[in-house]
Amino acid sequence: MALTKKQIAGMIRPRRYSDGNNLYLQVHRSGSKSWMFMYTMNKVQKALAIGPLEMISPDEARARALELRKLLKLGIDPQVVRKRERDEARRQMLSEGAIKEKGRTFAAVMD
């Protein structure tokens, strides 16, 4: 059963609360709340952070969880996909010279 806004607001005890379909709301000791996608791949339980409640609405988290479940159905590990996406973004940033330009800007400020 999907969590309601009222239920989410009342969740203060640190733990994971199930929203259904592998999606959990993690309440931290600090009181912050974040969305987690929990799944098992090759007999290993894994967790993938979706994002903080302040930035990701329940509907957005559910949509993202649906995308991740589709990957699992195809036999694809969502953590591997996320790592590849980040690596590609880093490579693209390096190829565009963004890091070099930031270095020049930093060096100019330091002079």
GROMACS .gro file of N, CA, C and O in nm, residues 25-67:
model
  172
   25LEU      N    1   1.081   0.440   0.230
   25LEU     CA    2   1.115   0.572   0.281
   25LEU      C    3   1.204   0.549   0.402
   25LEU      O    4   1.161   0.490   0.501
   26GLN      N    5   1.327   0.595   0.395
   26GLN     CA    6   1.423   0.580   0.504
   26GLN      C    7   1.417   0.706   0.590
   26GLN      O    8   1.439   0.817   0.540
   27VAL      N    9   1.386   0.688   0.718
   27VAL     CA   10   1.388   0.800   0.812
   27VAL      C   11   1.518   0.786   0.891
   27VAL      O   12   1.544   0.683   0.954
   28HIS      N   13   1.600   0.890   0.886
   28HIS     CA   14   1.731   0.889   0.952
   28HIS      C   15   1.720   0.945   1.093
   28HIS      O   16   1.623   1.013   1.128
   29ARG      N   17   1.822   0.920   1.175
   29ARG     CA   18   1.823   0.971   1.313
   29ARG      C   19   1.810   1.122   1.318
   29ARG      O   20   1.753   1.177   1.411
   30SER      N   21   1.864   1.189   1.218
   30SER     CA   22   1.859   1.335   1.214
   30SER      C   23   1.718   1.387   1.184
   30SER      O   24   1.691   1.505   1.197
   31GLY      N   25   1.630   1.295   1.141
   31GLY     CA   26   1.494   1.334   1.106
   31GLY      C   27   1.474   1.351   0.956
   31GLY      O   28   1.362   1.363   0.909
   32SER      N   29   1.585   1.352   0.881
   32SER     CA   30   1.572   1.364   0.735
   32SER      C   31   1.514   1.234   0.679
   32SER      O   32   1.527   1.127   0.739
   33LYS      N   33   1.451   1.247   0.562
   33LYS     CA   34   1.386   1.131   0.500
   33LYS      C   35   1.432   1.120   0.356
   33LYS      O   36   1.446   1.221   0.286
   34SER      N   37   1.456   0.997   0.313
   34SER     CA   38   1.500   0.975   0.175
   34SER      C   39   1.439   0.846   0.121
   34SER      O   40   1.403   0.756   0.196
   35TRP      N   41   1.431   0.841  -0.011
   35TRP     CA   42   1.373   0.726  -0.080
   35TRP      C   43   1.483   0.626  -0.114
   35TRP      O   44   1.590   0.663  -0.160
   36MET      N   45   1.453   0.498  -0.092
   36MET     CA   46   1.545   0.389  -0.122
   36MET      C   47   1.473   0.283  -0.205
   36MET      O   48   1.356   0.256  -0.182
   37PHE      N   49   1.546   0.225  -0.298
   37PHE     CA   50   1.494   0.113  -0.377
   37PHE      C   51   1.571  -0.010  -0.331
   37PHE      O   52   1.693  -0.016  -0.345
   38MET      N   53   1.502  -0.106  -0.274
   38MET     CA   54   1.564  -0.228  -0.223
   38MET      C   55   1.533  -0.343  -0.318
   38MET      O   56   1.420  -0.359  -0.362
   39TYR      N   57   1.637  -0.421  -0.349
   39TYR     CA   58   1.617  -0.533  -0.440
   39TYR      C   59   1.723  -0.640  -0.416
   39TYR      O   60   1.820  -0.618  -0.345
   40THR      N   61   1.701  -0.756  -0.474
   40THR     CA   62   1.795  -0.866  -0.465
   40THR      C   63   1.842  -0.901  -0.605
   40THR      O   64   1.761  -0.916  -0.697
   41MET      N   65   1.974  -0.909  -0.621
   41MET     CA   66   2.034  -0.944  -0.750
   41MET      C   67   2.142  -1.048  -0.724
   41MET      O   68   2.232  -1.025  -0.644
   42ASN      N   69   2.131  -1.162  -0.790
   42ASN     CA   70   2.227  -1.271  -0.771
   42ASN      C   71   2.240  -1.310  -0.624
   42ASN      O   72   2.350  -1.325  -0.572
   43LYS      N   73   2.127  -1.320  -0.557
   43LYS     CA   74   2.117  -1.361  -0.417
   43LYS      C   75   2.184  -1.263  -0.321
   43LYS      O   76   2.215  -1.297  -0.207
   44VAL      N   77   2.204  -1.139  -0.364
   44VAL     CA   78   2.262  -1.035  -0.281
   44VAL      C   79   2.160  -0.922  -0.268
   44VAL      O   80   2.114  -0.869  -0.369
   45GLN      N   81   2.127  -0.887  -0.143
   45GLN     CA   82   2.033  -0.777  -0.123
   45GLN      C   83   2.107  -0.645  -0.140
   45GLN      O   84   2.215  -0.624  -0.087
   46LYS      N   85   2.046  -0.554  -0.216
   46LYS     CA   86   2.108  -0.426  -0.247
   46LYS      C   87   2.009  -0.313  -0.223
   46LYS      O   88   1.888  -0.333  -0.225
   47ALA      N   89   2.064  -0.194  -0.201
   47ALA     CA   90   1.983  -0.074  -0.183
   47ALA      C   91   2.037   0.035  -0.273
   47ALA      O   92   2.158   0.053  -0.284
   48LEU      N   93   1.948   0.105  -0.337
   48LEU     CA   94   1.986   0.213  -0.427
   48LEU      C   95   1.911   0.339  -0.384
   48LEU      O   96   1.789   0.340  -0.377
   49ALA      N   97   1.986   0.443  -0.353
   49ALA     CA   98   1.924   0.569  -0.310
   49ALA      C   99   1.858   0.637  -0.429
   49ALA      O  100   1.917   0.647  -0.537
   50ILE      N  101   1.737   0.683  -0.410
   50ILE     CA  102   1.666   0.756  -0.514
   50ILE      C  103   1.678   0.906  -0.490
   50ILE      O  104   1.695   0.983  -0.583
   51GLY      N  105   1.672   0.946  -0.365
   51GLY     CA  106   1.690   1.087  -0.332
   51GLY      C  107   1.613   1.128  -0.209
   51GLY      O  108   1.528   1.054  -0.159
   52PRO      N  109   1.641   1.249  -0.160
   52PRO     CA  110   1.573   1.297  -0.039
   52PRO      C  111   1.428   1.336  -0.066
   52PRO      O  112   1.393   1.380  -0.175
   53LEU      N  113   1.347   1.319   0.035
   53LEU     CA  114   1.204   1.351   0.025
   53LEU      C  115   1.183   1.498  -0.012
   53LEU      O  116   1.089   1.530  -0.084
   54GLU      N  117   1.273   1.585   0.033
   54GLU     CA  118   1.259   1.728   0.004
   54GLU      C  119   1.271   1.757  -0.146
   54GLU      O  120   1.217   1.855  -0.195
   55MET      N  121   1.341   1.671  -0.218
   55MET     CA  122   1.364   1.693  -0.361
   55MET      C  123   1.283   1.599  -0.450
   55MET      O  124   1.257   1.631  -0.566
   56ILE      N  125   1.249   1.483  -0.398
   56ILE     CA  126   1.179   1.380  -0.476
   56ILE      C  127   1.043   1.355  -0.412
   56ILE      O  128   1.034   1.306  -0.300
   57SER      N  129   0.938   1.386  -0.485
   57SER     CA  130   0.803   1.363  -0.434
   57SER      C  131   0.773   1.213  -0.432
   57SER      O  132   0.839   1.135  -0.502
   58PRO      N  133   0.673   1.172  -0.356
   58PRO     CA  134   0.637   1.030  -0.356
   58PRO      C  135   0.604   0.978  -0.497
   58PRO      O  136   0.645   0.867  -0.533
   59ASP      N  137   0.535   1.058  -0.577
   59ASP     CA  138   0.501   1.014  -0.713
   59ASP      C  139   0.626   0.998  -0.800
   59ASP      O  140   0.636   0.903  -0.878
   60GLU      N  141   0.720   1.091  -0.786
   60GLU     CA  142   0.845   1.080  -0.862
   60GLU      C  143   0.924   0.957  -0.818
   60GLU      O  144   0.982   0.887  -0.901
   61ALA      N  145   0.927   0.931  -0.688
   61ALA     CA  146   0.999   0.814  -0.636
   61ALA      C  147   0.935   0.685  -0.688
   61ALA      O  148   1.006   0.591  -0.726
   62ARG      N  149   0.804   0.682  -0.693
   62ARG     CA  150   0.734   0.563  -0.743
   62ARG      C  151   0.762   0.542  -0.892
   62ARG      O  152   0.781   0.428  -0.938
   63ALA      N  153   0.769   0.650  -0.967
   63ALA     CA  154   0.799   0.640  -1.110
   63ALA      C  155   0.941   0.589  -1.130
   63ALA      O  156   0.966   0.503  -1.217
   64ARG      N  157   1.035   0.639  -1.052
   64ARG     CA  158   1.174   0.595  -1.063
   64ARG      C  159   1.186   0.447  -1.023
   64ARG      O  160   1.257   0.370  -1.086
   65ALA      N  161   1.114   0.407  -0.918
   65ALA     CA  162   1.115   0.267  -0.875
   65ALA      C  163   1.060   0.176  -0.984
   65ALA      O  164   1.111   0.066  -1.006
   66LEU      N  165   0.959   0.223  -1.056
   66LEU     CA  166   0.903   0.146  -1.167
   66LEU      C  167   1.009   0.125  -1.276
   66LEU      O  168   1.026   0.014  -1.327
   67GLU      N  169   1.084   0.231  -1.308
   67GLU     CA  170   1.192   0.219  -1.407
   67GLU      C  171   1.297   0.118  -1.361
   67GLU      O  172   1.345   0.036  -1.441
   0.00000   0.00000   0.00000
